[in-house]
CSV table of C-alpha atoms in Angstrom, one decimal:
chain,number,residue,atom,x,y,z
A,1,UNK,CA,51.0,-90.1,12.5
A,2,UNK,CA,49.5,-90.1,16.0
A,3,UNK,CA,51.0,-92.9,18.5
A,4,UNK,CA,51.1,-92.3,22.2
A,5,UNK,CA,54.5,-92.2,23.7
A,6,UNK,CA,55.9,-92.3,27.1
A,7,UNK,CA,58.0,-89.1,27.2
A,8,UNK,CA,56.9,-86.2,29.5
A,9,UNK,CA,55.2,-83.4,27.5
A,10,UNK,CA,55.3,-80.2,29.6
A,11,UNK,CA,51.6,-79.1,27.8
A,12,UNK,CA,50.5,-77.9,31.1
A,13,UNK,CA,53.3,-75.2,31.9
A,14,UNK,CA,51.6,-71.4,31.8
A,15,UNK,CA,47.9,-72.3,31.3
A,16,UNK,CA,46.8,-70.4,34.0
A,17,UNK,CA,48.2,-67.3,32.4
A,18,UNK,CA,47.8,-67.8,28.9
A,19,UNK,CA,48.5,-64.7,27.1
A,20,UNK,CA,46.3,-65.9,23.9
A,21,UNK,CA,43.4,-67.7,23.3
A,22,UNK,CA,43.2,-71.1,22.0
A,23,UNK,CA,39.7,-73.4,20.5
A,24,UNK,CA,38.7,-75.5,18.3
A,25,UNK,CA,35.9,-77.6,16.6
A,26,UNK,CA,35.8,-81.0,15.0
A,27,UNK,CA,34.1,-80.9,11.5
A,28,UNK,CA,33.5,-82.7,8.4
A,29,UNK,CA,35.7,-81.8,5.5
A,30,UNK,CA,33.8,-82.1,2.6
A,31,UNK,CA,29.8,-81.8,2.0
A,32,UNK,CA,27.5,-84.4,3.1
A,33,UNK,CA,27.6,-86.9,-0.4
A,34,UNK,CA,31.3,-87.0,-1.0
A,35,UNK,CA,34.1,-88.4,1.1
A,36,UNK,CA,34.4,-86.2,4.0
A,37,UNK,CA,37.5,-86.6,6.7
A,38,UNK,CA,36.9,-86.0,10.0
A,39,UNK,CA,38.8,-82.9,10.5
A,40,UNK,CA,40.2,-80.7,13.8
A,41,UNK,CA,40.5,-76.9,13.5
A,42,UNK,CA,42.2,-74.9,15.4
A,43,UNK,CA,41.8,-70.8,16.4
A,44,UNK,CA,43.9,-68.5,18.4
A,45,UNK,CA,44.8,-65.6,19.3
A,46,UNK,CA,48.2,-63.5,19.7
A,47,UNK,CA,48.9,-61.4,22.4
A,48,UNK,CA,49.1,-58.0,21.3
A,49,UNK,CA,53.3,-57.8,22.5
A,50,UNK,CA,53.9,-60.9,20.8
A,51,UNK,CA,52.3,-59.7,17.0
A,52,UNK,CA,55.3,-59.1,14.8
A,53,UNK,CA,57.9,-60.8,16.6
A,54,UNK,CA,59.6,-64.0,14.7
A,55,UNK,CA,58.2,-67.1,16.2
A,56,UNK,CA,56.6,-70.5,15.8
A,57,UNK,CA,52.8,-72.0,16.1
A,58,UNK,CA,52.6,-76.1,17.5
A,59,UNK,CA,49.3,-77.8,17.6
A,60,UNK,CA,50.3,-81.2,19.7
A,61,UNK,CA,47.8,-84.2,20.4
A,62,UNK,CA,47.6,-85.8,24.0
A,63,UNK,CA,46.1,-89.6,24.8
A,64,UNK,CA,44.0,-89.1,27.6
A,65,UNK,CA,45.3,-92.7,28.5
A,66,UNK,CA,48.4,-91.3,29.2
A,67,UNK,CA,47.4,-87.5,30.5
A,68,UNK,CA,50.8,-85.1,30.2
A,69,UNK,CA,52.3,-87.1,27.9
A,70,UNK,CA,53.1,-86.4,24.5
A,71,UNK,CA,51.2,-88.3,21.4
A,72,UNK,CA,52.2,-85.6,17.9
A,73,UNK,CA,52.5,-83.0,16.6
A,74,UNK,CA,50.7,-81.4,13.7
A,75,UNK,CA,53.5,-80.3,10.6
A,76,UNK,CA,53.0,-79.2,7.1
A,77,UNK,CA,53.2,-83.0,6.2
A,78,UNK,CA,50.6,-84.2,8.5
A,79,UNK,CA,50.9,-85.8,12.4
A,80,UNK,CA,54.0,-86.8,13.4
A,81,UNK,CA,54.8,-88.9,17.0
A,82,UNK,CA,56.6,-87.0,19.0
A,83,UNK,CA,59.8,-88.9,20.5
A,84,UNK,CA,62.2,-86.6,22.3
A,85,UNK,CA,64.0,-83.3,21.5
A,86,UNK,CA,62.6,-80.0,20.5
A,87,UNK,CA,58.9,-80.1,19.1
A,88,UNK,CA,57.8,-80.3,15.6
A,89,UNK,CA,56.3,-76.9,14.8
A,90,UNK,CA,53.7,-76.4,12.4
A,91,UNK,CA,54.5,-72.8,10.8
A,92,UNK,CA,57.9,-70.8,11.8
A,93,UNK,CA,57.6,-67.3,10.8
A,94,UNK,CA,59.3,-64.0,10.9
A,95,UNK,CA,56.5,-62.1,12.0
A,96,UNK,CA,54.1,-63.5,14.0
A,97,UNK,CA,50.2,-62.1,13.0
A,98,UNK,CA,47.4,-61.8,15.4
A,99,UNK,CA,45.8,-64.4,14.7
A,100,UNK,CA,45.9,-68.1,13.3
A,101,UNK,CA,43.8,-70.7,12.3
A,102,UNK,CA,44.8,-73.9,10.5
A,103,UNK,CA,42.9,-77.4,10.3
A,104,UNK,CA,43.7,-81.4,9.5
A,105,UNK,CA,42.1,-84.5,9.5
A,106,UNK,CA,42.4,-87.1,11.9
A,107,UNK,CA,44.2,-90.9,10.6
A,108,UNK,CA,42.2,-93.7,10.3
A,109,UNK,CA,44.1,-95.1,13.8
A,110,UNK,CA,46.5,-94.2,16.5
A,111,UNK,CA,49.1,-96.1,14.7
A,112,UNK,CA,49.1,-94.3,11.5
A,113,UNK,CA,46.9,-94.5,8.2
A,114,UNK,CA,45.3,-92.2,5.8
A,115,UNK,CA,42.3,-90.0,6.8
A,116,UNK,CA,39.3,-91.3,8.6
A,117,UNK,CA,35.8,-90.9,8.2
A,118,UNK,CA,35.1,-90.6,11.7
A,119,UNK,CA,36.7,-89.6,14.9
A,120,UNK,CA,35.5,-92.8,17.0
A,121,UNK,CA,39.4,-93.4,17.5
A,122,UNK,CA,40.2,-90.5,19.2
A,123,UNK,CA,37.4,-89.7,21.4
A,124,UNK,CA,38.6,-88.0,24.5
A,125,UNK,CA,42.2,-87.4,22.9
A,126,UNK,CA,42.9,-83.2,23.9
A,127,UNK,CA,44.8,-80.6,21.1
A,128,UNK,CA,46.8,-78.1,22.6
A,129,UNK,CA,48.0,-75.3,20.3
A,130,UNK,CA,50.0,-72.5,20.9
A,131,UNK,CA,52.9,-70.1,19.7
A,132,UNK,CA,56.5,-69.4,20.8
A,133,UNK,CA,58.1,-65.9,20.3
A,134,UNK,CA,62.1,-64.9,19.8
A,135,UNK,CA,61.6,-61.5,22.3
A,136,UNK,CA,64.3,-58.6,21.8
A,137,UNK,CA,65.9,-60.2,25.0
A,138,UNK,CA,66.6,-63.2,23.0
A,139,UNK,CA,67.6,-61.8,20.3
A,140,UNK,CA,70.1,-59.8,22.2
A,141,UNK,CA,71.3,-63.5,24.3
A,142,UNK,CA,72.0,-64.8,20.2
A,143,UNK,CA,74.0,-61.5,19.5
A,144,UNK,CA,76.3,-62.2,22.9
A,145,UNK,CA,76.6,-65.8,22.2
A,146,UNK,CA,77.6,-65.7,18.8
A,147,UNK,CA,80.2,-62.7,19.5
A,148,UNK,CA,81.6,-64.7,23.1
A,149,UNK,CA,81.7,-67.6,19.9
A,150,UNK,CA,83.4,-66.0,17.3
A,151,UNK,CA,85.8,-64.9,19.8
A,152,UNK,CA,86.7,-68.0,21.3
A,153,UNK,CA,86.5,-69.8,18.2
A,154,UNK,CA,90.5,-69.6,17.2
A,155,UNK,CA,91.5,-70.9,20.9
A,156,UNK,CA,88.5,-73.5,20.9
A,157,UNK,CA,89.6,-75.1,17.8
A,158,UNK,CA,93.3,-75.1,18.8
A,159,UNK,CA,92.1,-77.2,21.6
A,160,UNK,CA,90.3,-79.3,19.6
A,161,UNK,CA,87.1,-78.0,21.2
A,162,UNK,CA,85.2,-76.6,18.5
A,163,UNK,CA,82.3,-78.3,17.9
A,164,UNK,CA,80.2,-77.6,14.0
A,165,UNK,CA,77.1,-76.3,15.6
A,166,UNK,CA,79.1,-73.3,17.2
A,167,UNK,CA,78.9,-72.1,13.9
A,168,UNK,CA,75.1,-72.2,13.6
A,169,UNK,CA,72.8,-70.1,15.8
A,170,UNK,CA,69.5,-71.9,14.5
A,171,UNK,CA,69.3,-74.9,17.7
A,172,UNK,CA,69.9,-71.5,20.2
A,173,UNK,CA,66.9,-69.6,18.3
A,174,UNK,CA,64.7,-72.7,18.6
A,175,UNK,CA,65.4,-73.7,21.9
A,176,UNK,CA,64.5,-70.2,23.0
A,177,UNK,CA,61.5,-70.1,20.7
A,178,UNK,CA,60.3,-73.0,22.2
A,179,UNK,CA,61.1,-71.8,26.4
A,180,UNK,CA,58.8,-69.1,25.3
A,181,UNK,CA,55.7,-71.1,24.3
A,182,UNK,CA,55.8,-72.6,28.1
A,183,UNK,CA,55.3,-69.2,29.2
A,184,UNK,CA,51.1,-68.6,29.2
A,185,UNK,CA,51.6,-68.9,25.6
A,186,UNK,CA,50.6,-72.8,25.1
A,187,UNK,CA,46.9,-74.2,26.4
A,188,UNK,CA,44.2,-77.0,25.8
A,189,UNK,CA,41.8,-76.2,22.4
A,190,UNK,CA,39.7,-78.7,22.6
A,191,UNK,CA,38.5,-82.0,23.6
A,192,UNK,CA,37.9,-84.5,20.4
A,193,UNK,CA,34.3,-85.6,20.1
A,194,UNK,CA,32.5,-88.4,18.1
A,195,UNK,CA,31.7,-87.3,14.7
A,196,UNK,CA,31.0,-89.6,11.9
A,197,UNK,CA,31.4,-88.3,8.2
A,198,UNK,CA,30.5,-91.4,6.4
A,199,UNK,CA,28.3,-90.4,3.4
A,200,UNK,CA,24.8,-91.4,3.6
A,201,UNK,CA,24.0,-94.8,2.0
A,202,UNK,CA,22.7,-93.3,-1.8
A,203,UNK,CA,20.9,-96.6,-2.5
A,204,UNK,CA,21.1,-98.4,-5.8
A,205,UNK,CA,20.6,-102.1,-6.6
């Protein structure tokens, strides 16, 4: 869930040359006499050399208390506080589209909770979204290093140098995945306002 941190998020690298477009509203999830969360959605664009290549989307959270730092990250499972290591992406796919949207509601508190009826908690906090592309230039830097691998592998391991993930090419893919999103691919959506999706009192007794 969302918690600030105090490890350097590098959320600012490329803005000025974003190749895609990034926004995003905050909304009431549900009509105006049930329980609605307050909600984030997110928009954005693909640049048109970038649709159909494998890749990743990330929608991260920033405390404005703590500007350039890292808060969470949106997954499949919900918000999850960003420590240190590669980020936390949202979708990985094999074909990037030209466009994607996706939405979730905001917790009940920077500490963690269930969905909230009202954004008062994170007023001012910033969502920055973006995507990361594998390019045929990576793609060709995982063919060399896994051949330069395989070939070393025999002599490495008489050494007692092989190490397991030598065998796996998935940590290379992401970390270039990743390099790639801090390349005018990664920007600011939008700045959370106040919204309060309380339903109305109904009256009664």
């Amino acid at each position: 869930m969302l918690k600030s941190s105090a490890f350097i998020l590098l959320l600012a690298h490329g803005i000025a040359a974003m190749a895609q477009t990034v926004g995003g509203n905050v909304f009431c999830a549900g009509t105006a006499y049930d329980p609605a969360p307050a909600s984030v959605s997110i928009s954005g664009t693909v640049a048109a050399s970038d649709v159909g290549l494998p890749g990743a989307i990330w929608v991260g959270i920033e405390d404005p208390g703590v500007p350039g730092y890292p808060a969470a990250f949106l997954t499949p499972s919900g918000w999850v506080a960003w420590t240190t290591g590669g980020f936390p992406t949202y979708v990985e796919t094999l074909a990037l589209g030209s466009t994607f949207t996706y939405s979730a509601c905001i917790p009940s508190s920077p500490t963690g909770g269930g969905c909230a009826s009202t954004s008062a908690d994170f007023v001012g906090w910033k969502v920055y979204a973006g995507y990361g592309v594998l390019t045929p230039e990576h793609q060709a830097l995982i063919g060399k290093r896994r051949a330069s691998l395989d070939q070393a592998k025999p002599w490495l391991q008489q050494k007692g140098k092989w190490r397991a993930d030598y065998d796996d090419d998935q940590a290379f893919r992401n970390a270039l995945v990743q390099k790639s999103a801090n390349e005018g691919r990664w920007g600011p959506a939008l700045t959370i306002s106040l919204i309060d999706c309380t339903p109305p009192d109904s009256g009664g007794q």
